[in-house]
Short mmCIF file of C-alpha atoms in Angstrom, two decimals:
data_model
loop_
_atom_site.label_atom_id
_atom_site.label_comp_id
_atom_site.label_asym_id
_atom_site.label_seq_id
_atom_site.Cartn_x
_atom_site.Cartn_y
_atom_site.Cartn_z
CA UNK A 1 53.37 72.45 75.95
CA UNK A 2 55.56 72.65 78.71
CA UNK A 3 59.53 73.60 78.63
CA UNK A 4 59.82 69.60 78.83
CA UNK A 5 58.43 69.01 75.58
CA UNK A 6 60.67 71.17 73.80
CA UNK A 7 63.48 69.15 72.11
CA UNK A 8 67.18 70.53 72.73
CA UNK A 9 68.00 70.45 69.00
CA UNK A 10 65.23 72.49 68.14
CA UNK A 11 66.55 74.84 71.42
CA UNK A 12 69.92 76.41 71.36
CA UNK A 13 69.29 79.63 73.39
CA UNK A 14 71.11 80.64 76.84
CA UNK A 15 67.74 81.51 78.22
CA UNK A 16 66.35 78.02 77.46
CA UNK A 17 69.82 76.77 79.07
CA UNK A 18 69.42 78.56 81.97
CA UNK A 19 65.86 78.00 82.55
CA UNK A 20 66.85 73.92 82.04
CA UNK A 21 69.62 74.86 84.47
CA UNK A 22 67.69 76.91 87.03
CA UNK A 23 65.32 73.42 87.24
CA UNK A 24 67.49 71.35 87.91
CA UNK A 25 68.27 73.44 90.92
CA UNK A 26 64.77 73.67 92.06
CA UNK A 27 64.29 69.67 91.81
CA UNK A 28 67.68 69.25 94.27
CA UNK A 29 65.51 72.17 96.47
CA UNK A 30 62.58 69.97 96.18
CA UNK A 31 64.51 66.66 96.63
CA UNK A 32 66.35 67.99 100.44
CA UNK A 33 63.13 68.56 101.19
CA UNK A 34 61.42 65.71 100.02
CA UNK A 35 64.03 63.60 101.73
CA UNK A 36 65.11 65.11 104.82
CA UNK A 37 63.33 65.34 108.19
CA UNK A 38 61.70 68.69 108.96
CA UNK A 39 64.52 68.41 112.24
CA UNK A 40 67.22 67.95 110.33
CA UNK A 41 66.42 70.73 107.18
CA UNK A 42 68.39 74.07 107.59
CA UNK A 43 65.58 75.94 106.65
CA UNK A 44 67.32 79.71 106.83
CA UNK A 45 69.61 78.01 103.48
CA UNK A 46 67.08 76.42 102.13
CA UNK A 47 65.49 80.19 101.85
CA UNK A 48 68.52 81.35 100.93
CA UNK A 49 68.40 79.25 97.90
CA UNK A 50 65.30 79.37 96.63
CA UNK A 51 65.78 83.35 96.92
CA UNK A 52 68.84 82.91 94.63
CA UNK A 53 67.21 80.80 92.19
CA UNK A 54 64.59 83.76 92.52
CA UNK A 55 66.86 85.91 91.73
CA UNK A 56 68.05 84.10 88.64
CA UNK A 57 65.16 83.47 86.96
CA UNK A 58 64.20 87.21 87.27
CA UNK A 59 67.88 87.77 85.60
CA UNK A 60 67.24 85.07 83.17
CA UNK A 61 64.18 86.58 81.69
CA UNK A 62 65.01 90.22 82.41
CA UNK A 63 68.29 89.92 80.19
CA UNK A 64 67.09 88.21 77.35
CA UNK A 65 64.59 90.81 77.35
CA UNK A 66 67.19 93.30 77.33
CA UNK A 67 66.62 95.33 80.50
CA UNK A 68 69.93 96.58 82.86
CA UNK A 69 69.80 94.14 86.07
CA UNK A 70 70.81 95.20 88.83
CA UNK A 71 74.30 94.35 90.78
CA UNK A 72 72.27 93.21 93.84
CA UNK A 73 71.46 90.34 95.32
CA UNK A 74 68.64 91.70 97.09
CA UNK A 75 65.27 90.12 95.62
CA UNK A 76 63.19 93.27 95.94
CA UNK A 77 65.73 95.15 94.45
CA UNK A 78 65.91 92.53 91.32
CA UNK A 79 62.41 91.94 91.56
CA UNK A 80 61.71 96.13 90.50
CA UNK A 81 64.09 95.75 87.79
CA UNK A 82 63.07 92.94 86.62
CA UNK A 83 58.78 94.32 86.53
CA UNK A 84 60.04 97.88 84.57
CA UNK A 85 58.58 98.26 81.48
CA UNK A 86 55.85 95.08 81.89
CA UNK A 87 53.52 95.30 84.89
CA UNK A 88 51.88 91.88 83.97
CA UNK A 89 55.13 90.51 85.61
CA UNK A 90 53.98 91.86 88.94
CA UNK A 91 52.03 88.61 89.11
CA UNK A 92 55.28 87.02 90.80
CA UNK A 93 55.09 89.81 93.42
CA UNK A 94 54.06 88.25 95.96
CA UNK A 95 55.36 85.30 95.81
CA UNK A 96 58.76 87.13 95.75
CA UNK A 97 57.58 88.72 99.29
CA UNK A 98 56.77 85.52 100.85
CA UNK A 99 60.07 84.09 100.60
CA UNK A 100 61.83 87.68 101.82
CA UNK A 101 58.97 87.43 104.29
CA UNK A 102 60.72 83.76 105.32
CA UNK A 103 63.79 85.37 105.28
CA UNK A 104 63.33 88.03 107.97
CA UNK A 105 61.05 85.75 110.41
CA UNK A 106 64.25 83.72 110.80
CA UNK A 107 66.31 86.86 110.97
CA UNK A 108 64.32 87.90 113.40
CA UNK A 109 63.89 84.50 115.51
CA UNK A 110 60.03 84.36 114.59
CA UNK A 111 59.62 81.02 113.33
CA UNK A 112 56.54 81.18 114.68
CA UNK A 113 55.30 83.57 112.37
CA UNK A 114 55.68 81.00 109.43
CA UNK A 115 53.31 79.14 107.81
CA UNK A 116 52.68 74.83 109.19
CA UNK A 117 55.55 73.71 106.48
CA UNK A 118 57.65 76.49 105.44
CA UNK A 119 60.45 74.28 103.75
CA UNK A 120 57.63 72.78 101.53
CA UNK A 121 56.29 76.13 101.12
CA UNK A 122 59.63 77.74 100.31
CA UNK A 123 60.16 74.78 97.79
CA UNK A 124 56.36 75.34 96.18
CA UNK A 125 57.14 79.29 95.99
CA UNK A 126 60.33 79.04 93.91
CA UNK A 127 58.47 76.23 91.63
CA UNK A 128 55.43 78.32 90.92
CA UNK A 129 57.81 81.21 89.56
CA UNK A 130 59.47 78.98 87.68
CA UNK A 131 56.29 77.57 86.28
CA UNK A 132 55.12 81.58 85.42
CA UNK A 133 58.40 82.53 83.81
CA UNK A 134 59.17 79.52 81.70
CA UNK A 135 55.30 79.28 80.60
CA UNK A 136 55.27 82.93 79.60
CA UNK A 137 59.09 82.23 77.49
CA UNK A 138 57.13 79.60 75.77
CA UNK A 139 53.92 81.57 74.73
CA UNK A 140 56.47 84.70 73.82
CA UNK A 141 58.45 82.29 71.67
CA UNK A 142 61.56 83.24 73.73
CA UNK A 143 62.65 79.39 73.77
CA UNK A 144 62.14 79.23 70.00
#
């Protein structure tokens, strides 16, 4: 079962909202990249992006499990709010660095430090949290 298959009269919680929300966001992500040539893709706001819809699915499942968030927009910062109290969320970890990792190689000018297709990659990184989070709100019930 996937957050797909759930019907929206059956679903009538924010987080399920915002998790239906925080997709859509991360299809337009994947669609700009999908559609626009790698010359013509601003990849420094395309990272910018993906690390706010980062940062709001960390929010998303952080609040509905009740824990104090942060008034940062700082993904490491959200990111150790958002673990305290479950370590089994550090799985995201790293994917979390990679995109801050992203972030500072095109601070820095160091776009040679990225990986063959970052924009694909950056796209990819913010899916596969999604993925995590919403699959773990579905085997916790939190979508019920």
């Amino acid at each position: 079962m996937s957050i797909h298959d759930l019907t929206p009269s059956a679903i009538d919680g924010t987080l399920y909202k915002r998790f239906k929300s925080i997709d859509k966001r991360i299809v337009d992500l994947e669609a700009s990249v999908r559609t626009t040539p790698i010359a013509g893709l601003d990849l420094s706001a395309l990272v910018e992006k993906a690390i706010e819809i980062i940062n709001e699915l960390m929010r998303a499942y952080a609040e509905d499990a009740g824990k104090p968030m942060p008034n940062t927009e700082d993904p490491l910062q959200v990111f150790k709010a958002f673990v305290k109290g479950d370590p089994s969320l550090n799985a995201i970890r790293d994917n979390v660095r990679e995109l801050v990792y992203y972030k500072n190689c095109l601070a820095e000018g160091r776009e040679d430090a990225l990986p063959r297709n970052p924009a694909l990659m950056t796209a990819h990184t913010a899916r596969h949290i999604y993925l995590y989070l919403s699959s773990r709100c579905i085997q916790e019930k939190r979508f019920d």
